[in-house]
Amino acid sequence: MVPVPVPSRPSAKLSVDPTVTPAVGRAAEAQPADLTWLLNRAAARMRGELDTVARLHGLAGVRDWIVLTALGVEGGRTQLQLGRELGVDKTTLTSLLDRLEDDELVVRRLDPRDRRARIPEVTEAGRRLQTRIAAARDEAEARLLAAFSPDEQRLLRALLTRLADSTAASGPCL
């Protein structure tokens, strides 16, 4: 793996405060960007692109894709466990899984340890759809990141990975 250089200070172009008209020159460099706003705005742009990708592939939206992906990564979790991990209440998750099951992308089996609980699993059709959407997702990400050099893209991914993995408690992703 090639080490990626880390810039010593942020670029003035990236210093954006959504509540203030950007200043020009040194004043803009001295004013820190609102990181929360920037991360939320970037996530909203990515979510919008992936929502479109999911809909073009017959899903209701990016939530369906995230649930399919979560089930494909780690199986054996009950609906309740899945809902907690994704930050989705059980009523919303149940209706989402109902829709995915109606489309034969997911099946729900009884939990052998607790017959009241259900364990959702991705079907073969669901895995094929995941593969198609993953390719389309990669294309959407490439379009969104086209303004960055390959080194900047690697750095962005590395920094976001460190930030996402830096907390002991996981929060909702939906």
PDB file of N, CA, C and O in Angstrom, residues 11-63:
ATOM      1  N   SER A  11      -7.350  23.244   2.578  1.00  0.00           N
ATOM      2  CA  SER A  11      -7.349  24.197   1.476  1.00  0.00           C
ATOM      3  C   SER A  11      -8.394  25.265   1.713  1.00  0.00           C
ATOM      4  O   SER A  11      -9.471  24.994   2.239  1.00  0.00           O
ATOM      5  N   ALA A  12      -8.121  26.475   1.319  1.00  0.00           N
ATOM      6  CA  ALA A  12      -9.097  27.561   1.459  1.00  0.00           C
ATOM      7  C   ALA A  12     -10.359  27.242   0.664  1.00  0.00           C
ATOM      8  O   ALA A  12     -11.446  27.639   1.050  1.00  0.00           O
ATOM      9  N   LYS A  13     -10.230  26.496  -0.447  1.00  0.00           N
ATOM     10  CA  LYS A  13     -11.400  26.133  -1.253  1.00  0.00           C
ATOM     11  C   LYS A  13     -12.364  25.268  -0.460  1.00  0.00           C
ATOM     12  O   LYS A  13     -13.552  25.308  -0.688  1.00  0.00           O
ATOM     13  N   LEU A  14     -11.856  24.456   0.479  1.00  0.00           N
ATOM     14  CA  LEU A  14     -12.698  23.553   1.234  1.00  0.00           C
ATOM     15  C   LEU A  14     -13.273  24.194   2.485  1.00  0.00           C
ATOM     16  O   LEU A  14     -14.082  23.602   3.164  1.00  0.00           O
ATOM     17  N   SER A  15     -12.855  25.398   2.820  1.00  0.00           N
ATOM     18  CA  SER A  15     -13.314  26.067   4.017  1.00  0.00           C
ATOM     19  C   SER A  15     -14.659  26.736   3.747  1.00  0.00           C
ATOM     20  O   SER A  15     -14.726  27.810   3.188  1.00  0.00           O
ATOM     21  N   VAL A  16     -15.744  26.054   4.141  1.00  0.00           N
ATOM     22  CA  VAL A  16     -17.092  26.531   3.853  1.00  0.00           C
ATOM     23  C   VAL A  16     -17.881  26.588   5.145  1.00  0.00           C
ATOM     24  O   VAL A  16     -17.905  25.639   5.907  1.00  0.00           O
ATOM     25  N   ASP A  17     -18.523  27.704   5.402  1.00  0.00           N
ATOM     26  CA  ASP A  17     -19.438  27.818   6.525  1.00  0.00           C
ATOM     27  C   ASP A  17     -20.801  28.117   5.937  1.00  0.00           C
ATOM     28  O   ASP A  17     -21.006  29.160   5.317  1.00  0.00           O
ATOM     29  N   PRO A  18     -21.779  27.215   6.085  1.00  0.00           N
ATOM     30  CA  PRO A  18     -23.068  27.389   5.431  1.00  0.00           C
ATOM     31  C   PRO A  18     -23.873  28.568   5.954  1.00  0.00           C
ATOM     32  O   PRO A  18     -24.800  29.014   5.311  1.00  0.00           O
ATOM     33  N   THR A  19     -23.503  29.095   7.120  1.00  0.00           N
ATOM     34  CA  THR A  19     -24.278  30.190   7.702  1.00  0.00           C
ATOM     35  C   THR A  19     -23.703  31.556   7.386  1.00  0.00           C
ATOM     36  O   THR A  19     -24.300  32.566   7.710  1.00  0.00           O
ATOM     37  N   VAL A  20     -22.536  31.584   6.767  1.00  0.00           N
ATOM     38  CA  VAL A  20     -21.857  32.851   6.503  1.00  0.00           C
ATOM     39  C   VAL A  20     -21.457  32.916   5.040  1.00  0.00           C
ATOM     40  O   VAL A  20     -21.019  31.932   4.474  1.00  0.00           O
ATOM     41  N   THR A  21     -21.598  34.091   4.450  1.00  0.00           N
ATOM     42  CA  THR A  21     -21.102  34.282   3.093  1.00  0.00           C
ATOM     43  C   THR A  21     -19.593  34.155   3.146  1.00  0.00           C
ATOM     44  O   THR A  21     -18.942  34.804   3.971  1.00  0.00           O
ATOM     45  N   PRO A  22     -19.008  33.308   2.297  1.00  0.00           N
ATOM     46  CA  PRO A  22     -17.562  33.090   2.364  1.00  0.00           C
ATOM     47  C   PRO A  22     -16.771  34.373   2.172  1.00  0.00           C
ATOM     48  O   PRO A  22     -17.087  35.191   1.322  1.00  0.00           O
ATOM     49  N   ALA A  23     -15.753  34.517   3.005  1.00  0.00           N
ATOM     50  CA  ALA A  23     -14.848  35.658   2.878  1.00  0.00           C
ATOM     51  C   ALA A  23     -13.807  35.315   1.824  1.00  0.00           C
ATOM     52  O   ALA A  23     -13.669  34.176   1.425  1.00  0.00           O
ATOM     53  N   VAL A  24     -13.073  36.308   1.410  1.00  0.00           N
ATOM     54  CA  VAL A  24     -12.057  36.120   0.385  1.00  0.00           C
ATOM     55  C   VAL A  24     -10.686  36.301   1.013  1.00  0.00           C
ATOM     56  O   VAL A  24     -10.497  37.112   1.909  1.00  0.00           O
ATOM     57  N   GLY A  25      -9.713  35.523   0.538  1.00  0.00           N
ATOM     58  CA  GLY A  25      -8.337  35.690   0.966  1.00  0.00           C
ATOM     59  C   GLY A  25      -8.069  35.124   2.345  1.00  0.00           C
ATOM     60  O   GLY A  25      -8.594  34.106   2.729  1.00  0.00           O
ATOM     61  N   ARG A  26      -7.221  35.824   3.127  1.00  0.00           N
ATOM     62  CA  ARG A  26      -6.774  35.353   4.436  1.00  0.00           C
ATOM     63  C   ARG A  26      -7.925  35.149   5.420  1.00  0.00           C
ATOM     64  O   ARG A  26      -7.901  34.237   6.231  1.00  0.00           O
ATOM     65  N   ALA A  27      -8.939  35.958   5.353  1.00  0.00           N
ATOM     66  CA  ALA A  27     -10.069  35.815   6.273  1.00  0.00           C
ATOM     67  C   ALA A  27     -10.748  34.472   6.084  1.00  0.00           C
ATOM     68  O   ALA A  27     -11.174  33.827   7.042  1.00  0.00           O
ATOM     69  N   ALA A  28     -10.840  34.003   4.839  1.00  0.00           N
ATOM     70  CA  ALA A  28     -11.460  32.709   4.554  1.00  0.00           C
ATOM     71  C   ALA A  28     -10.618  31.578   5.123  1.00  0.00           C
ATOM     72  O   ALA A  28     -11.143  30.602   5.644  1.00  0.00           O
ATOM     73  N   GLU A  29      -9.287  31.700   5.046  1.00  0.00           N
ATOM     74  CA  GLU A  29      -8.410  30.666   5.564  1.00  0.00           C
ATOM     75  C   GLU A  29      -8.479  30.585   7.080  1.00  0.00           C
ATOM     76  O   GLU A  29      -8.364  29.511   7.654  1.00  0.00           O
ATOM     77  N   ALA A  30      -8.679  31.707   7.760  1.00  0.00           N
ATOM     78  CA  ALA A  30      -8.698  31.734   9.213  1.00  0.00           C
ATOM     79  C   ALA A  30     -10.001  31.179   9.775  1.00  0.00           C
ATOM     80  O   ALA A  30     -10.054  30.760  10.914  1.00  0.00           O
ATOM     81  N   GLN A  31     -11.051  31.184   8.990  1.00  0.00           N
ATOM     82  CA  GLN A  31     -12.362  30.758   9.462  1.00  0.00           C
ATOM     83  C   GLN A  31     -12.532  29.251   9.243  1.00  0.00           C
ATOM     84  O   GLN A  31     -12.545  28.792   8.106  1.00  0.00           O
ATOM     85  N   PRO A  32     -12.666  28.457  10.336  1.00  0.00           N
ATOM     86  CA  PRO A  32     -12.804  27.007  10.146  1.00  0.00           C
ATOM     87  C   PRO A  32     -14.162  26.641   9.566  1.00  0.00           C
ATOM     88  O   PRO A  32     -15.152  27.321   9.800  1.00  0.00           O
ATOM     89  N   ALA A  33     -14.165  25.572   8.798  1.00  0.00           N
ATOM     90  CA  ALA A  33     -15.411  25.078   8.216  1.00  0.00           C
ATOM     91  C   ALA A  33     -16.229  24.379   9.295  1.00  0.00           C
ATOM     92  O   ALA A  33     -15.685  23.819  10.242  1.00  0.00           O
ATOM     93  N   ASP A  34     -17.526  24.394   9.159  1.00  0.00           N
ATOM     94  CA  ASP A  34     -18.417  23.674  10.054  1.00  0.00           C
ATOM     95  C   ASP A  34     -18.421  22.215   9.591  1.00  0.00           C
ATOM     96  O   ASP A  34     -19.108  21.856   8.630  1.00  0.00           O
ATOM     97  N   LEU A  35     -17.634  21.390  10.262  1.00  0.00           N
ATOM     98  CA  LEU A  35     -17.439  20.006   9.842  1.00  0.00           C
ATOM     99  C   LEU A  35     -18.743  19.216   9.847  1.00  0.00           C
ATOM    100  O   LEU A  35     -18.995  18.417   8.935  1.00  0.00           O
ATOM    101  N   THR A  36     -19.576  19.424  10.838  1.00  0.00           N
ATOM    102  CA  THR A  36     -20.850  18.708  10.902  1.00  0.00           C
ATOM    103  C   THR A  36     -21.691  18.999   9.673  1.00  0.00           C
ATOM    104  O   THR A  36     -22.252  18.093   9.050  1.00  0.00           O
ATOM    105  N   TRP A  37     -21.787  20.270   9.310  1.00  0.00           N
ATOM    106  CA  TRP A  37     -22.565  20.641   8.133  1.00  0.00           C
ATOM    107  C   TRP A  37     -21.964  20.031   6.875  1.00  0.00           C
ATOM    108  O   TRP A  37     -22.680  19.485   6.040  1.00  0.00           O
ATOM    109  N   LEU A  38     -20.644  20.110   6.743  1.00  0.00           N
ATOM    110  CA  LEU A  38     -19.981  19.563   5.559  1.00  0.00           C
ATOM    111  C   LEU A  38     -20.205  18.052   5.425  1.00  0.00           C
ATOM    112  O   LEU A  38     -20.513  17.551   4.339  1.00  0.00           O
ATOM    113  N   LEU A  39     -20.037  17.323   6.527  1.00  0.00           N
ATOM    114  CA  LEU A  39     -20.238  15.871   6.479  1.00  0.00           C
ATOM    115  C   LEU A  39     -21.685  15.525   6.157  1.00  0.00           C
ATOM    116  O   LEU A  39     -21.947  14.617   5.359  1.00  0.00           O
ATOM    117  N   ASN A  40     -22.625  16.252   6.755  1.00  0.00           N
ATOM    118  CA  ASN A  40     -24.034  15.995   6.459  1.00  0.00           C
ATOM    119  C   ASN A  40     -24.376  16.337   5.016  1.00  0.00           C
ATOM    120  O   ASN A  40     -25.129  15.614   4.361  1.00  0.00           O
ATOM    121  N   ARG A  41     -23.837  17.415   4.504  1.00  0.00           N
ATOM    122  CA  ARG A  41     -24.093  17.808   3.112  1.00  0.00           C
ATOM    123  C   ARG A  41     -23.513  16.780   2.145  1.00  0.00           C
ATOM    124  O   ARG A  41     -24.151  16.381   1.168  1.00  0.00           O
ATOM    125  N   ALA A  42     -22.281  16.337   2.423  1.00  0.00           N
ATOM    126  CA  ALA A  42     -21.655  15.320   1.571  1.00  0.00           C
ATOM    127  C   ALA A  42     -22.453  14.017   1.631  1.00  0.00           C
ATOM    128  O   ALA A  42     -22.683  13.374   0.599  1.00  0.00           O
ATOM    129  N   ALA A  43     -22.896  13.633   2.828  1.00  0.00           N
ATOM    130  CA  ALA A  43     -23.690  12.406   2.972  1.00  0.00           C
ATOM    131  C   ALA A  43     -25.025  12.541   2.237  1.00  0.00           C
ATOM    132  O   ALA A  43     -25.488  11.589   1.611  1.00  0.00           O
ATOM    133  N   ALA A  44     -25.627  13.715   2.273  1.00  0.00           N
ATOM    134  CA  ALA A  44     -26.898  13.929   1.582  1.00  0.00           C
ATOM    135  C   ALA A  44     -26.718  13.801   0.063  1.00  0.00           C
ATOM    136  O   ALA A  44     -27.560  13.213  -0.620  1.00  0.00           O
ATOM    137  N   ARG A  45     -25.621  14.339  -0.459  1.00  0.00           N
ATOM    138  CA  ARG A  45     -25.353  14.208  -1.893  1.00  0.00           C
ATOM    139  C   ARG A  45     -25.154  12.747  -2.275  1.00  0.00           C
ATOM    140  O   ARG A  45     -25.682  12.267  -3.273  1.00  0.00           O
ATOM    141  N   MET A  46     -24.384  12.021  -1.460  1.00  0.00           N
ATOM    142  CA  MET A  46     -24.140  10.603  -1.727  1.00  0.00           C
ATOM    143  C   MET A  46     -25.446   9.822  -1.607  1.00  0.00           C
ATOM    144  O   MET A  46     -25.752   8.984  -2.460  1.00  0.00           O
ATOM    145  N   ARG A  47     -26.222  10.096  -0.571  1.00  0.00           N
ATOM    146  CA  ARG A  47     -27.491   9.398  -0.370  1.00  0.00           C
ATOM    147  C   ARG A  47     -28.431   9.646  -1.552  1.00  0.00           C
ATOM    148  O   ARG A  47     -29.104   8.733  -2.018  1.00  0.00           O
ATOM    149  N   GLY A  48     -28.482  10.875  -2.043  1.00  0.00           N
ATOM    150  CA  GLY A  48     -29.326  11.195  -3.195  1.00  0.00           C
ATOM    151  C   GLY A  48     -28.938  10.385  -4.425  1.00  0.00           C
ATOM    152  O   GLY A  48     -29.803   9.850  -5.129  1.00  0.00           O
ATOM    153  N   GLU A  49     -27.644  10.289  -4.682  1.00  0.00           N
ATOM    154  CA  GLU A  49     -27.165   9.498  -5.821  1.00  0.00           C
ATOM    155  C   GLU A  49     -27.509   8.022  -5.644  1.00  0.00           C
ATOM    156  O   GLU A  49     -27.967   7.365  -6.575  1.00  0.00           O
ATOM    157  N   LEU A  50     -27.276   7.493  -4.444  1.00  0.00           N
ATOM    158  CA  LEU A  50     -27.529   6.080  -4.208  1.00  0.00           C
ATOM    159  C   LEU A  50     -29.023   5.777  -4.142  1.00  0.00           C
ATOM    160  O   LEU A  50     -29.441   4.666  -4.477  1.00  0.00           O
ATOM    161  N   ASP A  51     -29.822   6.747  -3.737  1.00  0.00           N
ATOM    162  CA  ASP A  51     -31.271   6.582  -3.764  1.00  0.00           C
ATOM    163  C   ASP A  51     -31.733   6.388  -5.213  1.00  0.00           C
ATOM    164  O   ASP A  51     -32.539   5.504  -5.506  1.00  0.00           O
ATOM    165  N   THR A  52     -31.183   7.196  -6.105  1.00  0.00           N
ATOM    166  CA  THR A  52     -31.508   7.070  -7.528  1.00  0.00           C
ATOM    167  C   THR A  52     -31.063   5.715  -8.064  1.00  0.00           C
ATOM    168  O   THR A  52     -31.821   5.043  -8.778  1.00  0.00           O
ATOM    169  N   VAL A  53     -29.855   5.298  -7.725  1.00  0.00           N
ATOM    170  CA  VAL A  53     -29.340   3.996  -8.165  1.00  0.00           C
ATOM    171  C   VAL A  53     -30.266   2.878  -7.682  1.00  0.00           C
ATOM    172  O   VAL A  53     -30.646   1.994  -8.457  1.00  0.00           O
ATOM    173  N   ALA A  54     -30.648   2.911  -6.411  1.00  0.00           N
ATOM    174  CA  ALA A  54     -31.510   1.859  -5.858  1.00  0.00           C
ATOM    175  C   ALA A  54     -32.859   1.827  -6.567  1.00  0.00           C
ATOM    176  O   ALA A  54     -33.360   0.756  -6.915  1.00  0.00           O
ATOM    177  N   ARG A  55     -33.425   3.000  -6.818  1.00  0.00           N
ATOM    178  CA  ARG A  55     -34.733   3.059  -7.494  1.00  0.00           C
ATOM    179  C   ARG A  55     -34.642   2.551  -8.929  1.00  0.00           C
ATOM    180  O   ARG A  55     -35.556   1.889  -9.411  1.00  0.00           O
ATOM    181  N   LEU A  56     -33.558   2.865  -9.612  1.00  0.00           N
ATOM    182  CA  LEU A  56     -33.383   2.377 -10.984  1.00  0.00           C
ATOM    183  C   LEU A  56     -33.291   0.852 -11.042  1.00  0.00           C
ATOM    184  O   LEU A  56     -33.539   0.256 -12.083  1.00  0.00           O
ATOM    185  N   HIS A  57     -32.944   0.236  -9.908  1.00  0.00           N
ATOM    186  CA  HIS A  57     -32.835  -1.220  -9.843  1.00  0.00           C
ATOM    187  C   HIS A  57     -34.045  -1.862  -9.163  1.00  0.00           C
ATOM    188  O   HIS A  57     -33.998  -3.030  -8.765  1.00  0.00           O
ATOM    189  N   GLY A  58     -35.129  -1.093  -9.010  1.00  0.00           N
ATOM    190  CA  GLY A  58     -36.376  -1.661  -8.520  1.00  0.00           C
ATOM    191  C   GLY A  58     -36.600  -1.609  -7.025  1.00  0.00           C
ATOM    192  O   GLY A  58     -37.609  -2.112  -6.536  1.00  0.00           O
ATOM    193  N   LEU A  59     -35.678  -1.033  -6.286  1.00  0.00           N
ATOM    194  CA  LEU A  59     -35.877  -0.896  -4.847  1.00  0.00           C
ATOM    195  C   LEU A  59     -36.609   0.410  -4.549  1.00  0.00           C
ATOM    196  O   LEU A  59     -36.677   1.298  -5.395  1.00  0.00           O
ATOM    197  N   ALA A  60     -37.122   0.523  -3.329  1.00  0.00           N
ATOM    198  CA  ALA A  60     -37.835   1.742  -2.938  1.00  0.00           C
ATOM    199  C   ALA A  60     -36.867   2.891  -2.680  1.00  0.00           C
ATOM    200  O   ALA A  60     -37.257   4.050  -2.728  1.00  0.00           O
ATOM    201  N   GLY A  61     -35.617   2.575  -2.407  1.00  0.00           N
ATOM    202  CA  GLY A  61     -34.627   3.609  -2.159  1.00  0.00           C
ATOM    203  C   GLY A  61     -33.390   3.041  -1.489  1.00  0.00           C
ATOM    204  O   GLY A  61     -33.240   1.817  -1.357  1.00  0.00           O
ATOM    205  N   VAL A  62     -32.530   3.942  -1.058  1.00  0.00           N
ATOM    206  CA  VAL A  62     -31.243   3.555  -0.495  1.00  0.00           C
ATOM    207  C   VAL A  62     -31.404   2.753   0.795  1.00  0.00           C
ATOM    208  O   VAL A  62     -30.568   1.902   1.107  1.00  0.00           O
ATOM    209  N   ARG A  63     -32.465   2.974   1.560  1.00  0.00           N
ATOM    210  CA  ARG A  63     -32.679   2.183   2.779  1.00  0.00           C
ATOM    211  C   ARG A  63     -32.755   0.694   2.456  1.00  0.00           C
ATOM    212  O   ARG A  63     -32.194  -0.130   3.177  1.00  0.00           O
TER     213      ARG A  63
END
